[in-house]
Each structure stands twice: as structure tokens, then as C-alpha cells.
Amino acid sequence: MSASIIDGKAFAEGLRGRIGAEVARLKSEAGLTPGLAVVLVGEDPASQVYVRNKGAATEAAGMLSVTHRLAADTSEAAVLDLVAKLNRDPAIHGILVQLPLPAHIDEARVTQAIDPAKDVDGFHLVNVGKLQTGDASALVPCTPQGCILLLRDAVGDLSGKRALVVGRSNIVGKPMAALLLAENCTVTIAHSRTQDLAGECGRADIVIAAVGRARMIRGEWIREGAAVIDVGINRVPAEGGKTRLVGDVDFDGAAARAGHITPVPGGVGPMTIACLLRNTLIAACRSRNLPQPEV
Ligand code: GUN
């Protein structure tokens, strides 16, 4: 089999367009402009790029975008004060504190200080608990949510499928497993101590790779016709002293066997920001008891 390539970039553009249309409707019909505040502490270069991209995407969707850039030596108390202010601000419906934070700031304390109703990352324990218990009012972490949207689009009904999640992080692996369970998949979580990863992959109709190790999932492990979602973004040396991005899956080998596969880049990556906008839109609608838009 030769896999059909899941075009996450195109899907994310479509989703962002639908969100933008919904924002325009909310503005004109309800006088509501969804607002997202992003907090960046310090000068981490990768974080600066992410935060700039998030701000640009938020504006492009017609939302209010507010970015707070704080010096690397900002105290934890000052960050908590800012979060408290944003929690109270009626123009702000979503709050994202970019991670990692400088070492002197307790990430968990800051994450848990965000109002769960504005927690568009879905990292607050209230949202983690809601996701685990199947409460539809959860705000769901963006990357796994993006994977589910791509899977539903490519595969259709996921019910009864055997899904393997490789990786058990709080940001991707664990919420991914909860979302697949909610889709009625039979879910396995594999990790660094898993004894027979090749065998687990070979039984899976759906493989989600989220380990952060370049091309660790070998093509020959993939079951014929499986759907492969690659969350990994790894920079590796390339020809001419350059570098390039590859996923956690050996793409060429897996594409020869899979039914559907996401490329890196251009697969899951663009979905994360689109789902951040989706969560902000959802949070804004809930703040006014408006029905949750289907986007
Ligand atoms: N840093 C890298 N990824 C993320 C993310 O999804 N959310 C936040 N807040 N910080 C990040």
C-alpha cells in the first residue's frame, strides 16, 4: 500500500478560515470579540517564534491578541499577579503562558493559577480531570485535539479501532489516549519501558508517535493500511552542513505500508495553533453562555 498523505497545513488553514468566519459572526451578532492573552517570560528563541506566530494567527482570525513579554528575571509573584489580572479581564477569554518558564518560576504553580475557563492549553487540573472523566466542558490540549481532527477527517469513525499512543507526556500522550478512548478506540500507551514496541505497532490500526526521538518508529513495524500520526519535530543533520526537520516515524518506510500518514513538517504542527484559536473561540462563547460553534 502507498499511504495517502494527510495535509495538516491545508486542514489547519481551512479550520482557521472557519474560525475566522465564526468570529466575524460573533462580533456582528453578539458584539463579542474573542480575546487571547499570551505571556512570554524571558528570551528563549524558539518560544519567541512560537509566541509571534500565535499572535499573528490570533489577529488573522479577527480575535483580540494581547502579548505580554516579561524579562527573564521577572519574579514568580509578578507572573502570578499578571495571571490574576488576566483572569479578571472580561476582554480576555483565553490565557496561555508559554513554557518553558525560567528555572526560578514554578511552572505548575503558574499553570494552576489560570482560570480553568480561560485555560486554552488545557493544562489546568480541572480540565485534565474533566477530559479523563468525559466531561464535555473540558478545554482540551491543542496538539492531541489537532490529531483527533485530522484522524476523523482521514479515517472517519474511529470506533473500535486499535490505537497505539507512543509517549506518555502530560501535554500529548496522556490527553491523546483519553481522546482516543472517548472516540471508542481500544487504546494502548507505549513508552520507553515498553518491551515489544514493534509488536505493539504491528497490531495498531492507528499509531500516534509522540516520543521526541527522530525516526524511532520504523516503517516495517507499521501494519498495512494503518493511520500514522507523527507528532515529533526533531532537527537532524542534513547534506551540506544544513539541518532539517523529521518526525518520530521513519516517513518513507511507513508511507509504503500505511493507509494514511502525516508528514513532518506540514502534518500535526499547523494544527496546534489552529486548535488554540478553536479553544479561544469555545471559551469566549461559553463566557456568554452562547452555543459552542461547530468548526
Ligand atoms: N511550549 C511548547 N509547547 C507549548 C504549548 O503547547 N503550550 C505552552 N503554554 N507552552 C508550550
GROMACS .gro file of C-alpha atoms and ligand atoms in nm:
model
  306
    1MET     CA    1   0.000   0.000   0.000
    2SER     CA    2   0.112   0.355  -0.057
    3ALA     CA    3  -0.027   0.593   0.202
    4SER     CA    4  -0.236   0.896   0.130
    5ILE     CA    5  -0.064   1.198   0.284
    6ILE     CA    6  -0.265   1.386   0.547
    7ASP     CA    7  -0.223   1.755   0.461
    8GLY     CA    8  -0.230   1.916   0.805
    9LYS     CA    9  -0.131   2.253   0.666
   10ALA     CA   10  -0.434   2.266   0.435
   11PHE     CA   11  -0.668   2.128   0.705
   12ALA     CA   12  -0.540   2.386   0.956
   13GLU     CA   13  -0.589   2.667   0.703
   14GLY     CA   14  -0.947   2.553   0.647
   15LEU     CA   15  -1.010   2.534   1.021
   16ARG     CA   16  -0.864   2.880   1.075
   17GLY     CA   17  -1.089   3.012   0.798
   18ARG     CA   18  -1.399   2.860   0.963
   19ILE     CA   19  -1.293   3.004   1.300
   20GLY     CA   20  -1.245   3.347   1.140
   21ALA     CA   21  -1.594   3.330   0.989
   22GLU     CA   22  -1.738   3.235   1.328
   23VAL     CA   23  -1.552   3.523   1.497
   24ALA     CA   24  -1.697   3.766   1.242
   25ARG     CA   25  -2.046   3.630   1.313
   26LEU     CA   26  -1.998   3.659   1.691
   27LYS     CA   27  -1.881   4.019   1.655
   28SER     CA   28  -2.177   4.124   1.446
   29GLU     CA   29  -2.449   3.918   1.615
   30ALA     CA   30  -2.336   3.917   1.979
   31GLY     CA   31  -2.089   4.209   1.999
   32LEU     CA   32  -1.833   3.957   2.125
   33THR     CA   33  -1.465   3.962   2.020
   34PRO     CA   34  -1.276   3.655   2.147
   35GLY     CA   35  -0.950   3.761   2.314
   36LEU     CA   36  -0.631   3.560   2.370
   37ALA     CA   37  -0.351   3.671   2.604
   38VAL     CA   38  -0.010   3.509   2.565
   39VAL     CA   39   0.255   3.551   2.835
   40LEU     CA   40   0.622   3.505   2.748
   41VAL     CA   41   0.887   3.525   3.020
   42GLY     CA   42   1.246   3.554   2.900
   43GLU     CA   43   1.411   3.539   2.559
   44ASP     CA   44   1.411   3.170   2.463
   45PRO     CA   45   1.446   3.195   2.081
   46ALA     CA   46   1.209   2.907   1.997
   47SER     CA   47   0.946   3.043   2.237
   48GLN     CA   48   0.975   3.388   2.079
   49VAL     CA   49   0.897   3.240   1.737
   50TYR     CA   50   0.601   3.039   1.872
   51VAL     CA   51   0.459   3.342   2.054
   52ARG     CA   52   0.493   3.564   1.747
   53ASN     CA   53   0.318   3.302   1.533
   54LYS     CA   54   0.038   3.264   1.786
   55GLY     CA   55  -0.018   3.641   1.798
   56ALA     CA   56  -0.027   3.669   1.418
   57ALA     CA   57  -0.272   3.378   1.384
   58THR     CA   58  -0.498   3.523   1.654
   59GLU     CA   59  -0.514   3.858   1.474
   60ALA     CA   60  -0.566   3.692   1.138
   61ALA     CA   61  -0.874   3.516   1.283
   62GLY     CA   62  -1.014   3.856   1.383
   63MET     CA   63  -0.962   3.799   1.755
   64LEU     CA   64  -0.808   4.033   2.010
   65SER     CA   65  -0.444   3.934   2.061
   66VAL     CA   66  -0.251   4.059   2.364
   67THR     CA   67   0.111   3.952   2.419
   68HIS     CA   68   0.287   4.019   2.748
   69ARG     CA   69   0.666   3.994   2.716
   70LEU     CA   70   0.836   3.987   3.056
   71ALA     CA   71   1.206   3.997   3.137
   72ALA     CA   72   1.378   3.667   3.221
   73ASP     CA   73   1.432   3.779   3.582
   74THR     CA   74   1.063   3.858   3.645
   75SER     CA   75   0.959   3.714   3.982
   76GLU     CA   76   0.710   3.431   4.014
   77ALA     CA   77   0.487   3.666   4.219
   78ALA     CA   78   0.479   3.916   3.931
   79VAL     CA   79   0.381   3.643   3.682
   80LEU     CA   80   0.108   3.524   3.919
   81ASP     CA   81  -0.014   3.884   3.955
   82LEU     CA   82  -0.039   3.916   3.577
   83VAL     CA   83  -0.228   3.587   3.550
   84ALA     CA   84  -0.471   3.705   3.821
   85LYS     CA   85  -0.526   4.030   3.629
   86LEU     CA   86  -0.592   3.839   3.305
   87ASN     CA   87  -0.830   3.604   3.491
   88ARG     CA   88  -1.037   3.912   3.586
   89ASP     CA   89  -1.020   4.082   3.245
   90PRO     CA   90  -1.356   4.041   3.062
   91ALA     CA   91  -1.192   4.110   2.722
   92ILE     CA   92  -0.965   3.806   2.764
   93HIS     CA   93  -1.119   3.462   2.710
   94GLY     CA   94  -0.801   3.257   2.672
   95ILE     CA   95  -0.471   3.272   2.861
   96LEU     CA   96  -0.155   3.090   2.752
   97VAL     CA   97   0.169   3.111   2.948
   98GLN     CA   98   0.443   2.995   2.713
   99LEU     CA   99   0.654   2.709   2.850
  100PRO     CA  100   0.928   2.653   2.948
  101LEU     CA  101   0.943   2.923   3.216
  102PRO     CA  102   1.276   3.033   3.366
  103ALA     CA  103   1.404   2.792   3.633
  104HIS     CA  104   1.317   3.019   3.929
  105ILE     CA  105   0.944   3.005   3.841
  106ASP     CA  106   0.732   2.705   3.938
  107GLU     CA  107   0.552   2.608   3.615
  108ALA     CA  108   0.286   2.406   3.794
  109ARG     CA  109   0.201   2.696   4.026
  110VAL     CA  110   0.158   2.932   3.730
  111THR     CA  111  -0.038   2.681   3.520
  112GLN     CA  112  -0.275   2.607   3.807
  113ALA     CA  113  -0.330   2.980   3.871
  114ILE     CA  114  -0.504   3.023   3.534
  115ASP     CA  115  -0.884   3.029   3.550
  116PRO     CA  116  -0.984   2.683   3.413
  117ALA     CA  117  -1.247   2.853   3.196
  118LYS     CA  118  -0.966   3.051   3.024
  119ASP     CA  119  -0.712   2.766   3.018
  120VAL     CA  120  -0.683   2.729   2.640
  121ASP     CA  121  -0.379   2.499   2.681
  122GLY     CA  122  -0.595   2.253   2.877
  123PHE     CA  123  -0.318   2.209   3.136
  124HIS     CA  124  -0.518   2.303   3.449
  125LEU     CA  125  -0.602   2.004   3.666
  126VAL     CA  126  -0.973   2.086   3.639
  127ASN     CA  127  -0.951   2.044   3.262
  128VAL     CA  128  -0.726   1.737   3.292
  129GLY     CA  129  -0.983   1.580   3.525
  130LYS     CA  130  -1.276   1.675   3.302
  131LEU     CA  131  -1.105   1.521   2.999
  132GLN     CA  132  -1.035   1.198   3.190
  133THR     CA  133  -1.394   1.173   3.313
  134GLY     CA  134  -1.551   1.253   2.976
  135ASP     CA  135  -1.691   1.593   3.082
  136ALA     CA  136  -1.769   1.779   2.759
  137SER     CA  137  -1.691   2.116   2.920
  138ALA     CA  138  -1.316   2.036   2.929
  139LEU     CA  139  -1.077   2.261   2.742
  140VAL     CA  140  -0.860   2.004   2.563
  141PRO     CA  141  -0.482   2.034   2.495
  142CYS     CA  142  -0.429   2.167   2.142
  143THR     CA  143  -0.188   1.915   1.987
  144PRO     CA  144  -0.386   1.599   2.072
  145GLN     CA  145  -0.708   1.776   1.974
  146GLY     CA  146  -0.548   1.854   1.638
  147CYS     CA  147  -0.453   1.487   1.593
  148ILE     CA  148  -0.814   1.380   1.655
  149LEU     CA  149  -0.949   1.628   1.399
  150LEU     CA  150  -0.701   1.501   1.137
  151LEU     CA  151  -0.781   1.138   1.217
  152ARG     CA  152  -1.158   1.190   1.197
  153ASP     CA  153  -1.114   1.364   0.863
  154ALA     CA  154  -0.886   1.093   0.718
  155VAL     CA  155  -1.039   0.778   0.869
  156GLY     CA  156  -1.396   0.874   0.961
  157ASP     CA  157  -1.544   0.678   1.252
  158LEU     CA  158  -1.266   0.571   1.491
  159SER     CA  159  -1.491   0.345   1.697
  160GLY     CA  160  -1.343   0.003   1.773
  161LYS     CA  161  -1.005   0.081   1.616
  162ARG     CA  162  -0.690  -0.034   1.794
  163ALA     CA  163  -0.492   0.284   1.873
  164LEU     CA  164  -0.134   0.293   1.995
  165VAL     CA  165  -0.002   0.611   2.156
  166VAL     CA  166   0.378   0.609   2.177
  167GLY     CA  167   0.477   0.854   2.451
  168ARG     CA  168   0.319   0.937   2.788
  169SER     CA  169   0.373   1.311   2.829
  170ASN     CA  170   0.113   1.522   3.006
  171ILE     CA  171   0.093   1.756   2.705
  172VAL     CA  172   0.040   1.495   2.431
  173GLY     CA  173   0.049   1.125   2.522
  174LYS     CA  174  -0.190   1.112   2.816
  175PRO     CA  175  -0.458   1.352   2.679
  176MET     CA  176  -0.426   1.179   2.339
  177ALA     CA  177  -0.510   0.845   2.499
  178ALA     CA  178  -0.813   0.998   2.675
  179LEU     CA  179  -0.940   1.150   2.350
  180LEU     CA  180  -0.898   0.822   2.159
  181LEU     CA  181  -1.085   0.641   2.436
  182ALA     CA  182  -1.364   0.898   2.403
  183GLU     CA  183  -1.375   0.804   2.032
  184ASN     CA  184  -1.429   0.441   2.143
  185CYS     CA  185  -1.085   0.321   2.035
  186THR     CA  186  -0.909   0.037   2.214
  187VAL     CA  187  -0.611   0.230   2.345
  188THR     CA  188  -0.258   0.121   2.433
  189ILE     CA  189   0.006   0.362   2.567
  190ALA     CA  190   0.366   0.263   2.489
  191HIS     CA  191   0.673   0.429   2.642
  192SER     CA  192   1.045   0.387   2.698
  193ARG     CA  193   0.996   0.069   2.907
  194THR     CA  194   0.759  -0.099   2.661
  195GLN     CA  195   0.903  -0.442   2.584
  196ASP     CA  196   0.788  -0.510   2.229
  197LEU     CA  197   0.722  -0.177   2.056
  198ALA     CA  198   0.743  -0.338   1.712
  199GLY     CA  199   0.474  -0.589   1.809
  200GLU     CA  200   0.251  -0.316   1.956
  201CYS     CA  201   0.285  -0.112   1.634
  202GLY     CA  202   0.208  -0.415   1.422
  203ARG     CA  203  -0.130  -0.464   1.597
  204ALA     CA  204  -0.236  -0.098   1.575
  205ASP     CA  205  -0.488   0.046   1.327
  206ILE     CA  206  -0.381   0.393   1.447
  207VAL     CA  207  -0.030   0.490   1.561
  208ILE     CA  208   0.030   0.826   1.730
  209ALA     CA  209   0.403   0.891   1.767
  210ALA     CA  210   0.490   1.147   2.036
  211VAL     CA  211   0.827   1.049   2.179
  212GLY     CA  212   1.060   1.321   2.050
  213ARG     CA  213   1.316   1.083   1.901
  214ALA     CA  214   1.397   1.115   1.533
  215ARG     CA  215   1.261   0.830   1.315
  216MET     CA  216   1.237   0.595   1.612
  217ILE     CA  217   0.924   0.421   1.477
  218ARG     CA  218   1.045   0.203   1.191
  219GLY     CA  219   0.849   0.169   0.870
  220GLU     CA  220   0.839  -0.210   0.878
  221TRP     CA  221   0.667  -0.202   1.221
  222ILE     CA  222   0.357  -0.035   1.072
  223ARG     CA  223   0.053  -0.250   0.999
  224GLU     CA  224  -0.065  -0.245   0.634
  225GLY     CA  225  -0.328   0.028   0.593
  226ALA     CA  226  -0.280   0.184   0.938
  227ALA     CA  227  -0.323   0.557   1.003
  228VAL     CA  228   0.003   0.711   1.129
  229ILE     CA  229   0.004   1.049   1.307
  230ASP     CA  230   0.352   1.184   1.373
  231VAL     CA  231   0.370   1.449   1.647
  232GLY     CA  232   0.752   1.455   1.654
  233ILE     CA  233   0.951   1.757   1.541
  234ASN     CA  234   1.322   1.670   1.550
  235ARG     CA  235   1.605   1.866   1.391
  236VAL     CA  236   1.867   1.639   1.235
  237PRO     CA  237   2.184   1.700   1.032
  238ALA     CA  238   2.128   1.710   0.655
  239GLU     CA  239   2.351   1.736   0.348
  240GLY     CA  240   2.579   2.036   0.303
  241GLY     CA  241   2.614   2.102   0.676
  242LYS     CA  242   2.247   2.201   0.697
  243THR     CA  243   1.975   2.066   0.924
  244ARG     CA  244   1.620   1.952   0.855
  245LEU     CA  245   1.308   1.856   1.048
  246VAL     CA  246   1.197   1.495   1.073
  247GLY     CA  247   0.931   1.323   1.279
  248ASP     CA  248   0.938   1.033   1.525
  249VAL     CA  249   0.843   0.797   1.239
  250ASP     CA  250   1.060   0.678   0.951
  251PHE     CA  251   0.834   0.850   0.698
  252ASP     CA  252   0.945   0.679   0.376
  253GLY     CA  253   0.928   0.329   0.524
  254ALA     CA  254   0.596   0.391   0.699
  255ALA     CA  255   0.437   0.561   0.395
  256ALA     CA  256   0.499   0.242   0.193
  257ARG     CA  257   0.273   0.045   0.431
  258ALA     CA  258   0.029   0.291   0.596
  259GLY     CA  259  -0.313   0.388   0.465
  260HIS     CA  260  -0.278   0.748   0.587
  261ILE     CA  261   0.023   0.934   0.725
  262THR     CA  262   0.109   1.287   0.837
  263PRO     CA  263   0.429   1.443   0.702
  264VAL     CA  264   0.679   1.645   0.910
  265PRO     CA  265   0.667   1.937   0.864
  266GLY     CA  266   0.313   2.011   0.741
  267GLY     CA  267   0.120   1.749   0.938
  268VAL     CA  268   0.029   1.790   1.304
  269GLY     CA  269   0.236   2.108   1.358
  270PRO     CA  270   0.000   2.359   1.193
  271MET     CA  271  -0.296   2.209   1.380
  272THR     CA  272  -0.169   2.317   1.722
  273ILE     CA  273  -0.218   2.691   1.666
  274ALA     CA  274  -0.548   2.631   1.484
  275CYS     CA  275  -0.674   2.438   1.788
  276LEU     CA  276  -0.554   2.715   2.020
  277LEU     CA  277  -0.778   2.955   1.826
  278ARG     CA  278  -1.058   2.697   1.840
  279ASN     CA  279  -1.026   2.675   2.220
  280THR     CA  280  -1.027   3.055   2.249
  281LEU     CA  281  -1.344   3.071   2.041
  282ILE     CA  282  -1.505   2.799   2.256
  283ALA     CA  283  -1.402   2.976   2.580
  284ALA     CA  284  -1.541   3.307   2.452
  285CYS     CA  285  -1.877   3.151   2.362
  286ARG     CA  286  -1.902   2.979   2.699
  287SER     CA  287  -1.828   3.306   2.880
  288ARG     CA  288  -2.159   3.437   2.742
  289ASN     CA  289  -2.350   3.107   2.756
  290LEU     CA  290  -2.365   3.103   2.376
  291PRO     CA  291  -2.381   2.766   2.199
  292GLN     CA  292  -2.045   2.612   2.117
  293PRO     CA  293  -1.977   2.663   1.743
  294GLU     CA  294  -1.910   2.357   1.527
  295VAL     CA  295  -1.585   2.440   1.349
  296GUN     N1  296   0.571   2.530   2.482
  296GUN     C1  297   0.578   2.434   2.386
  296GUN     N2  298   0.455   2.388   2.356
  296GUN     C2  299   0.369   2.455   2.436
  296GUN     C3  300   0.227   2.453   2.450
  296GUN     O1  301   0.154   2.377   2.386
  296GUN     N3  302   0.176   2.540   2.541
  296GUN     C4  303   0.254   2.623   2.615
  296GUN     N4  304   0.193   2.703   2.702
  296GUN     N5  305   0.385   2.628   2.602
  296GUN     C5  306   0.442   2.545   2.514
   0.00000   0.00000   0.00000
